[in-house]
């Protein structure tokens, strides 16, 4: 259940119905016009909190809707679509791609709204506003701004750093800033947030000091490779990763959810593993404060609420091959078979015959049953459809689900990431590590999935594969590849070029209650993977933005050059 003040932030919309909606104009054309700027608004703690609450959902709506998984998973290689999103699946995103524009627009909109919120609170907050509330909510805005900038620079490289959108009016000099200076800016925002946020949530679902320190662990892991294409990462930043990750693990009070599948149930949102989640509200109708991603991810309307448009979404052959127990068939190229004890597979992707008692399925004759994922006998194409974030009908969610409106939160940072970030930083610039703490942290995630603990040593490849499985359909795979590309681009290219992202069929050994599956590549598909290189690794700036702001084409500059 959401905290009541998240509800208030929606119900007070009579004061500012236009709050935080996406702008139709390009991001450099004007400052956000849709935030509460009335001088009489920020006069109470409740009003200040209500404004910042929408930084947890509405500003992220467009990114969360489709852009996040289209880039994070389709481009990252953990998900594929046979007939849709070809620019992302085929690693051929252009400056005119719709999802490209949605990513750019939504993230800069988030930044603009955070900037304007900070300015408005500083300018209008009345004397009756508790100074701690003011400090907390400004820290939240800086945290959200840093998060948006980290996603922007990992997708586009050099991007313009903007802290006051009002100064952009009539400004023809805005240029991009170097990735190194963008990362420095991100770090400063997160450090400031960590300083000002409390160790316990002000309200359920709000971020804490530990969320900011967790993001610092992620940031330092990313920064460790920036500009270091020789293959060695910055050891100081790797050590900082370990420092912050361990602080979160040992001091935050966060705990791994005992059962992986329970992470993705509406009733378990804001659980002990969640460090930062987008806080969506069931509104009963289509709204930018509600989670619409399940509408696109569900494989069929039969398990949804009149939506369910992800019929051709599937796990890739590549990610399925990473699950322990699913192996190539000797002597039969293009086939693999087996089963896995890894509980994350069933919680992330659906295989034929899989049973999900928590989701209601409507059959063709109108009767209803617990979901058993369909099996198409003899099909040359079938799917390992998306399960994660697919939560079913209203009746499966205490009424908190409907057509294009779901309340299930979106994870942006989980404790599991801290365990694996520590392990990756411990491997660092070595081929492997026997660090007992790193192995212990890795095994905490690994054994939670029902797998046997490893004894070590621990390698980068082992951790990379674990992250791919653990965070599939959480829009993270692409960003792991970008982090690798910073310091070892050829390894990143090799991984992508060897990701099989095309069609296959799945055959269970029996129906119902299958015990294993055979996977066969669709024979008439000739192109199954796509090459990556320096020319197509970064996403190009959308053409509409380049036409509106041609200075974005100029050589990037250091944001901090000449500054104290």
XYZ file of C-alpha atoms in Angstrom:
564
model
C 0.000 0.000 0.000
C 1.305 3.429 -0.900
C 1.870 5.941 1.855
C -1.051 8.354 2.158
C 0.974 11.374 1.094
C 1.725 9.772 -2.244
C -2.038 9.574 -2.593
C -2.355 13.199 -1.551
C 0.107 14.228 -4.226
C -2.388 12.950 -6.748
C -5.618 14.082 -5.152
C -4.442 17.668 -4.690
C -4.255 17.885 -8.466
C -7.061 20.438 -8.355
C -4.285 22.846 -7.364
C -2.040 21.944 -10.300
C -3.562 19.493 -12.751
C -0.890 20.365 -15.262
C 1.907 19.418 -12.889
C 4.835 17.609 -14.444
C 3.283 16.594 -17.746
C 5.576 15.937 -20.681
C 6.333 18.908 -22.889
C 5.537 18.712 -26.572
C 8.290 21.200 -27.374
C 11.910 20.133 -27.624
C 13.793 20.256 -24.330
C 15.943 23.270 -25.215
C 13.064 25.366 -26.515
C 11.707 26.553 -23.200
C 11.704 25.781 -19.471
C 9.052 23.449 -18.069
C 5.757 25.290 -17.820
C 3.899 22.560 -16.003
C 5.227 22.611 -12.450
C 3.581 24.351 -9.501
C 5.056 27.867 -9.579
C 2.301 29.676 -7.723
C 3.919 31.727 -4.980
C 1.170 30.617 -2.629
C 1.715 26.904 -3.150
C 4.865 25.983 -1.215
C 3.651 27.267 2.141
C 3.227 24.041 4.102
C 5.152 20.804 4.602
C 2.304 18.940 2.925
C 2.484 21.082 -0.214
C 6.266 20.781 -0.478
C 6.038 17.011 -0.054
C 3.161 16.766 -2.526
C 5.241 18.470 -5.194
C 8.273 16.227 -4.679
C 6.130 13.074 -4.559
C 5.458 13.410 -8.278
C 9.201 13.145 -8.892
C 8.698 9.466 -8.051
C 6.263 8.748 -10.872
C 4.925 11.339 -13.276
C 8.277 12.694 -14.459
C 9.387 9.134 -15.295
C 6.205 8.123 -17.112
C 7.431 8.253 -20.712
C 10.719 6.556 -19.908
C 9.020 3.795 -17.927
C 6.216 3.194 -20.438
C 8.269 1.566 -23.230
C 11.568 3.405 -23.601
C 13.236 1.822 -20.573
C 12.902 -1.804 -21.655
C 13.303 -1.046 -25.367
C 16.773 0.350 -24.643
C 17.699 -1.530 -21.492
C 16.585 -5.013 -22.573
C 15.988 -5.055 -26.332
C 19.159 -3.128 -27.053
C 20.926 -4.931 -24.221
C 20.117 -8.362 -25.659
C 18.080 -9.956 -22.868
C 14.742 -9.503 -24.665
C 13.751 -9.571 -28.316
C 10.718 -8.816 -30.418
C 10.241 -10.680 -33.681
C 8.126 -8.033 -35.408
C 8.564 -4.821 -33.397
C 11.330 -2.522 -32.165
C 13.722 -3.565 -34.964
C 16.011 -0.578 -34.405
C 16.681 -1.698 -30.836
C 16.699 -5.464 -31.391
C 18.926 -5.177 -34.469
C 21.230 -2.640 -32.849
C 20.502 -0.062 -35.519
C 18.979 2.876 -33.662
C 18.859 6.034 -35.779
C 18.340 9.713 -35.016
C 14.736 9.312 -36.216
C 13.808 6.291 -34.067
C 10.742 6.921 -31.913
C 12.129 5.172 -28.851
C 15.338 7.171 -29.192
C 13.330 10.385 -29.089
C 11.271 9.117 -26.150
C 14.405 8.322 -24.139
C 15.973 11.723 -24.793
C 12.768 13.681 -24.272
C 11.663 11.899 -21.118
C 15.023 12.111 -19.355
C 15.533 15.780 -20.142
C 11.962 16.428 -19.075
C 12.782 14.767 -15.752
C 15.861 16.968 -15.387
C 13.869 20.083 -16.227
C 11.204 19.266 -13.672
C 13.803 18.598 -10.982
C 15.575 21.876 -11.758
C 12.337 23.827 -11.595
C 11.262 22.124 -8.387
C 14.549 23.067 -6.696
C 14.245 26.674 -7.845
C 10.608 26.950 -6.782
C 11.124 25.454 -3.331
C 14.106 27.705 -2.670
C 12.164 30.731 -3.879
C 8.659 30.153 -2.541
C 8.879 27.881 0.510
C 7.293 29.773 3.370
C 8.608 30.197 6.897
C 6.245 27.531 8.208
C 7.931 24.848 6.068
C 10.150 22.650 8.213
C 13.781 23.228 7.116
C 14.374 19.463 7.230
C 11.458 18.917 4.812
C 12.872 21.544 2.455
C 16.344 19.991 2.619
C 14.958 16.473 2.142
C 12.871 17.269 -0.926
C 15.627 19.269 -2.627
C 17.896 16.270 -2.038
C 15.259 14.065 -3.673
C 15.222 16.339 -6.724
C 19.014 16.269 -6.993
C 18.933 12.477 -6.676
C 16.373 12.184 -9.494
C 18.314 14.622 -11.668
C 21.500 12.609 -11.208
C 19.650 9.407 -12.107
C 18.320 10.924 -15.322
C 21.762 12.253 -16.231
C 23.406 8.881 -15.648
C 20.980 7.267 -18.102
C 21.484 10.079 -20.609
C 25.266 9.987 -20.647
C 25.341 6.190 -20.866
C 23.111 6.354 -23.925
C 24.404 9.486 -25.674
C 27.845 10.149 -24.233
C 28.344 13.904 -24.114
C 25.139 15.742 -23.160
C 24.430 19.301 -21.978
C 24.362 19.860 -18.224
C 21.407 22.071 -17.350
C 20.587 23.302 -13.859
C 18.199 26.149 -14.687
C 15.861 25.676 -17.614
C 14.665 29.281 -17.427
C 18.085 30.494 -18.559
C 17.707 28.478 -21.776
C 15.136 30.862 -23.207
C 16.838 32.592 -26.086
C 20.193 30.951 -25.293
C 21.876 29.872 -28.522
C 25.169 28.870 -26.925
C 24.169 25.650 -25.141
C 26.585 22.856 -26.035
C 27.222 19.341 -24.808
C 29.527 18.592 -21.903
C 32.134 15.858 -21.829
C 31.148 12.496 -20.335
C 33.850 12.888 -17.677
C 32.359 16.179 -16.488
C 28.803 14.804 -16.669
C 29.827 11.925 -14.418
C 31.472 14.387 -12.030
C 28.220 16.361 -11.921
C 26.234 13.161 -11.259
C 28.576 12.233 -8.418
C 28.216 15.662 -6.822
C 24.418 15.430 -6.934
C 24.376 11.981 -5.362
C 26.881 12.986 -2.687
C 24.782 16.025 -1.812
C 21.690 13.827 -1.654
C 23.464 11.316 0.594
C 24.421 14.166 2.918
C 20.889 15.547 3.251
C 18.646 12.474 3.074
C 17.681 10.666 6.259
C 18.665 7.091 7.060
C 15.028 6.058 7.328
C 12.317 6.997 4.826
C 10.384 10.159 5.559
C 7.362 8.323 4.151
C 6.968 4.836 2.758
C 8.490 4.653 -0.699
C 10.669 7.750 -0.426
C 14.416 7.439 -0.874
C 16.903 7.494 1.977
C 20.577 8.173 2.488
C 21.153 4.520 1.594
C 19.534 4.908 -1.815
C 21.926 7.772 -2.549
C 24.920 5.776 -1.310
C 23.774 2.826 -3.399
C 23.669 5.069 -6.444
C 27.155 6.283 -5.555
C 28.332 2.661 -5.589
C 26.797 2.259 -9.058
C 28.207 5.595 -10.213
C 31.760 4.872 -9.102
C 31.609 1.447 -10.770
C 30.586 3.154 -13.999
C 33.079 6.014 -13.646
C 35.954 3.607 -13.000
C 36.108 2.843 -16.702
C 35.278 6.232 -18.244
C 38.018 7.298 -20.640
C 40.156 4.245 -19.889
C 39.930 2.179 -23.057
C 43.232 0.442 -22.299
C 41.325 -2.102 -20.228
C 42.250 -1.020 -16.708
C 39.759 0.784 -14.515
C 40.416 3.546 -12.007
C 41.289 1.712 -8.795
C 40.232 4.604 -6.559
C 36.737 4.478 -8.046
C 36.629 0.692 -7.720
C 37.525 1.037 -4.053
C 34.795 3.675 -3.682
C 32.334 1.225 -5.196
C 33.198 -1.363 -2.581
C 33.049 1.226 0.194
C 29.559 2.464 -0.628
C 28.166 -0.943 -1.577
C 29.305 -2.429 1.724
C 27.881 0.484 3.711
C 24.493 -0.119 2.117
C 24.716 -3.885 2.648
C 25.740 -3.679 6.307
C 24.123 -0.470 7.567
C 20.928 0.219 5.641
C 18.800 -2.520 7.178
C 17.793 -3.612 3.667
C 17.453 -7.363 3.113
C 17.117 -9.638 0.123
C 13.540 -10.768 -0.405
C 13.614 -14.513 0.453
C 11.754 -15.561 -2.710
C 12.804 -13.884 -5.960
C 9.359 -14.161 -7.587
C 7.766 -12.267 -4.703
C 9.682 -9.138 -5.689
C 7.308 -8.671 -8.618
C 3.948 -8.907 -6.885
C 1.942 -5.737 -6.360
C 1.310 -6.632 -2.739
C 5.066 -6.729 -2.048
C 6.058 -3.322 -3.384
C 8.326 -1.233 -1.155
C 9.766 -4.417 0.318
C 12.987 -4.659 2.324
C 15.122 -5.200 -0.809
C 13.947 -2.059 -2.593
C 16.302 0.893 -2.217
C 14.703 3.074 -4.898
C 11.504 2.331 -6.805
C 9.230 4.448 -8.926
C 5.958 4.783 -7.020
C 3.045 4.177 -9.375
C -0.591 4.683 -8.468
C -3.618 2.773 -9.722
C -5.901 5.557 -10.973
C -8.687 3.607 -12.668
C -7.961 5.311 -15.985
C -4.970 6.030 -18.198
C -2.767 8.510 -16.346
C 0.851 9.579 -16.180
C 1.016 8.646 -12.505
C 0.220 5.002 -13.242
C 2.435 2.170 -14.470
C 1.559 1.385 -18.098
C 4.523 -0.902 -18.834
C 2.602 -4.110 -17.906
C 0.184 -3.306 -20.746
C 3.002 -3.677 -23.250
C 4.777 -6.571 -21.559
C 1.833 -8.983 -21.063
C 1.698 -11.539 -23.864
C -2.091 -11.488 -24.299
C -5.299 -9.710 -23.239
C -6.328 -13.071 -21.800
C -4.152 -12.377 -18.751
C -4.601 -8.603 -18.664
C -7.356 -6.020 -18.508
C -8.189 -5.382 -22.157
C -4.531 -4.589 -22.816
C -1.662 -7.080 -23.158
C 0.267 -6.261 -26.339
C 3.544 -8.119 -25.838
C 2.667 -11.183 -27.885
C 5.981 -11.233 -29.748
C 8.171 -10.212 -26.804
C 10.481 -12.960 -25.645
C 13.643 -13.810 -23.856
C 16.479 -14.044 -26.331
C 18.169 -17.329 -27.139
C 21.300 -15.740 -25.680
C 19.884 -15.039 -22.221
C 18.149 -18.430 -22.026
C 21.505 -20.092 -22.706
C 22.905 -18.360 -19.613
C 20.606 -20.239 -17.224
C 22.328 -23.089 -15.464
C 20.962 -26.432 -16.714
C 19.958 -25.319 -20.233
C 22.720 -26.603 -22.512
C 23.537 -27.061 -26.219
C 22.535 -30.390 -27.738
C 25.696 -32.213 -28.751
C 25.745 -32.887 -32.486
C 22.677 -30.733 -33.146
C 23.641 -27.142 -33.916
C 20.802 -24.746 -33.324
C 19.317 -26.728 -30.440
C 19.572 -26.632 -26.676
C 17.603 -28.415 -23.997
C 17.226 -28.947 -20.305
C 15.758 -27.436 -17.195
C 17.118 -25.160 -14.521
C 16.908 -24.939 -10.769
C 17.292 -21.185 -11.168
C 14.000 -19.815 -9.858
C 14.581 -16.529 -11.642
C 13.730 -17.996 -15.047
C 10.093 -18.730 -14.215
C 9.783 -15.351 -12.455
C 11.195 -13.488 -15.460
C 10.105 -15.404 -18.572
C 7.317 -17.897 -19.280
C 7.999 -21.273 -20.879
C 5.240 -23.509 -22.336
C 3.225 -25.204 -19.610
C 4.537 -23.012 -16.800
C 1.920 -22.538 -14.085
C 1.275 -19.149 -12.437
C -1.466 -19.448 -9.817
C -1.220 -15.717 -9.038
C -2.473 -14.734 -12.541
C -5.968 -15.395 -13.894
C -6.285 -16.461 -17.533
C -9.500 -16.084 -19.544
C -9.971 -18.915 -22.050
C -11.619 -18.590 -25.471
C -14.937 -19.878 -24.117
C -14.930 -17.200 -21.428
C -14.062 -19.448 -18.530
C -11.203 -18.562 -16.240
C -8.355 -20.545 -14.752
C -4.946 -20.071 -13.212
C -2.449 -19.220 -15.943
C -0.696 -22.066 -17.712
C 1.470 -20.568 -20.404
C 0.235 -21.822 -23.799
C 2.022 -24.381 -25.920
C 1.860 -24.274 -29.738
C 2.707 -27.761 -30.925
C 4.866 -27.861 -34.035
C 5.284 -24.072 -34.258
C 8.482 -22.793 -35.842
C 8.277 -19.660 -33.709
C 7.171 -19.589 -30.096
C 8.068 -17.335 -27.239
C 9.498 -17.255 -23.768
C 7.184 -14.384 -22.953
C 7.716 -11.773 -20.291
C 6.595 -12.591 -16.756
C 8.400 -9.951 -14.695
C 6.092 -6.945 -14.052
C 3.180 -8.856 -15.592
C 0.787 -9.033 -12.656
C -2.540 -10.057 -14.189
C -6.090 -8.854 -13.798
C -7.697 -6.538 -11.260
C -8.853 -9.548 -9.234
C -5.234 -10.720 -8.970
C -4.111 -7.394 -7.518
C -6.743 -6.423 -4.963
C -8.296 -4.214 -7.638
C -5.072 -2.267 -8.321
C -4.939 -3.104 -12.028
C -6.939 -2.088 -15.063
C -6.700 -1.175 -18.720
C -3.393 0.662 -19.087
C -3.206 1.360 -15.364
C -1.226 -0.682 -12.817
C 0.181 0.099 -9.397
C 3.185 -2.253 -9.466
C 6.344 -0.276 -8.658
C 9.355 -0.153 -10.988
C 12.674 -1.082 -9.395
C 15.446 1.406 -10.031
C 17.859 0.074 -7.383
C 17.727 -3.186 -5.426
C 19.994 -4.467 -2.672
C 21.001 -7.385 -4.916
C 22.844 -4.896 -7.113
C 25.003 -3.830 -4.178
C 26.147 -7.409 -3.617
C 27.113 -7.836 -7.268
C 28.635 -4.350 -7.549
C 30.940 -5.151 -4.637
C 31.916 -8.432 -6.284
C 32.640 -6.786 -9.643
C 34.741 -4.076 -8.011
C 36.657 -6.758 -6.093
C 37.576 -8.457 -9.375
C 38.504 -5.017 -10.668
C 41.499 -5.092 -12.982
C 42.342 -8.717 -12.255
C 41.203 -11.823 -14.062
C 39.498 -13.133 -10.953
C 39.254 -12.753 -7.198
C 39.249 -15.136 -4.251
C 38.136 -12.368 -1.890
C 35.927 -14.206 0.588
C 33.609 -11.262 1.105
C 33.084 -10.821 -2.646
C 32.271 -14.527 -3.016
C 29.956 -14.359 -0.004
C 28.070 -11.413 -1.496
C 27.852 -13.063 -4.914
C 26.495 -16.240 -3.344
C 23.841 -14.327 -1.419
C 22.255 -13.460 -4.760
C 23.095 -16.739 -6.468
C 21.728 -19.061 -3.791
C 18.571 -16.997 -3.328
C 17.706 -18.229 -6.827
C 17.873 -21.866 -5.664
C 21.374 -22.556 -6.988
C 24.380 -24.021 -5.223
C 26.974 -21.636 -3.855
C 30.182 -21.290 -5.838
C 33.494 -21.816 -4.091
C 35.511 -19.415 -6.224
C 37.517 -17.923 -7.694
C 35.067 -15.340 -9.020
C 35.538 -13.897 -12.513
C 34.148 -10.872 -14.300
C 32.334 -13.112 -16.797
C 30.628 -15.017 -13.993
C 29.434 -11.792 -12.385
C 28.367 -10.319 -15.738
C 26.212 -13.373 -16.516
C 24.729 -13.270 -13.016
C 23.753 -9.638 -13.514
C 22.188 -10.402 -16.889
C 19.960 -13.063 -15.309
C 19.217 -11.236 -12.057
C 18.173 -7.975 -13.724
C 16.564 -9.142 -16.983
C 13.479 -7.024 -17.799
C 14.704 -4.360 -15.373
C 16.246 -2.218 -18.128
C 19.825 -2.792 -16.957
C 21.526 -5.068 -19.506
C 22.377 -2.260 -21.915
C 23.927 -0.150 -19.177
C 26.123 -3.053 -18.060
C 27.391 -3.272 -21.642
C 28.023 0.477 -21.719
C 30.031 0.241 -18.496
C 32.142 -2.520 -20.056
C 32.495 -0.508 -23.264
C 34.045 2.397 -21.363
C 37.256 0.510 -20.655
C 37.135 -2.620 -22.843
C 35.135 -1.801 -25.974
C 36.213 -4.863 -27.918
C 34.862 -7.199 -25.245
C 31.542 -5.329 -25.321
C 31.419 -5.603 -29.130
C 32.205 -9.318 -28.977
C 29.407 -9.987 -26.479
C 26.830 -8.120 -28.558
C 27.975 -9.649 -31.834
C 27.508 -13.113 -30.334
C 24.067 -12.482 -28.847
C 21.488 -14.545 -30.711
C 18.485 -12.191 -30.871
C 16.205 -13.996 -33.316
C 13.348 -16.467 -33.453
C 13.163 -19.986 -32.057
C 10.610 -22.563 -30.967
C 10.166 -24.157 -27.555
C 9.015 -27.766 -27.093
C 8.120 -29.068 -23.605
C 8.773 -32.693 -22.785
C 5.138 -33.053 -21.746
C 1.950 -31.071 -21.148
C 0.823 -30.414 -18.494
C 3.556 -30.074 -15.894
C 6.635 -30.140 -18.148
C 9.956 -31.040 -16.576
C 12.287 -29.859 -19.363
C 12.229 -28.020 -22.681
C 13.934 -28.232 -26.070
C 14.776 -24.987 -27.871
C 15.256 -25.003 -31.652
C 16.310 -22.058 -33.764
C 13.788 -21.181 -36.470
C 15.358 -22.720 -39.608
C 14.434 -20.069 -42.152
C 15.878 -17.166 -40.161
C 19.229 -16.301 -41.688
C 20.288 -13.296 -39.569
C 20.410 -14.047 -35.872
C 22.893 -11.545 -34.448
C 24.032 -8.018 -35.140
C 27.498 -6.519 -35.108
C 28.413 -3.682 -32.787
C 31.205 -1.190 -33.259
C 32.240 2.276 -32.215
C 30.042 3.816 -34.889
C 26.758 2.454 -33.540
C 27.389 1.900 -29.846
C 26.216 5.311 -28.686
C 22.659 6.299 -29.584
C 22.577 9.331 -31.911
C 20.948 12.509 -30.641
C 17.394 12.696 -32.045
C 17.158 14.582 -35.320
C 14.427 16.861 -33.988
C 16.733 18.037 -31.207
C 19.653 18.626 -33.551
C 17.455 20.761 -35.782
C 16.254 22.840 -32.831
C 19.633 23.099 -31.119
C 22.419 22.766 -33.714
C 25.071 23.640 -31.111
C 24.617 20.096 -29.835
C 26.757 19.111 -32.816
C 29.741 21.108 -31.572
C 32.715 19.607 -29.750
C 31.800 18.877 -26.110
C 33.403 20.989 -23.385
C 34.310 20.345 -19.767
C 31.430 21.674 -17.660
C 33.832 22.560 -14.854
C 36.460 24.320 -16.964
C 37.108 27.738 -15.448
C 34.835 27.038 -12.444
C 35.940 27.004 -8.852
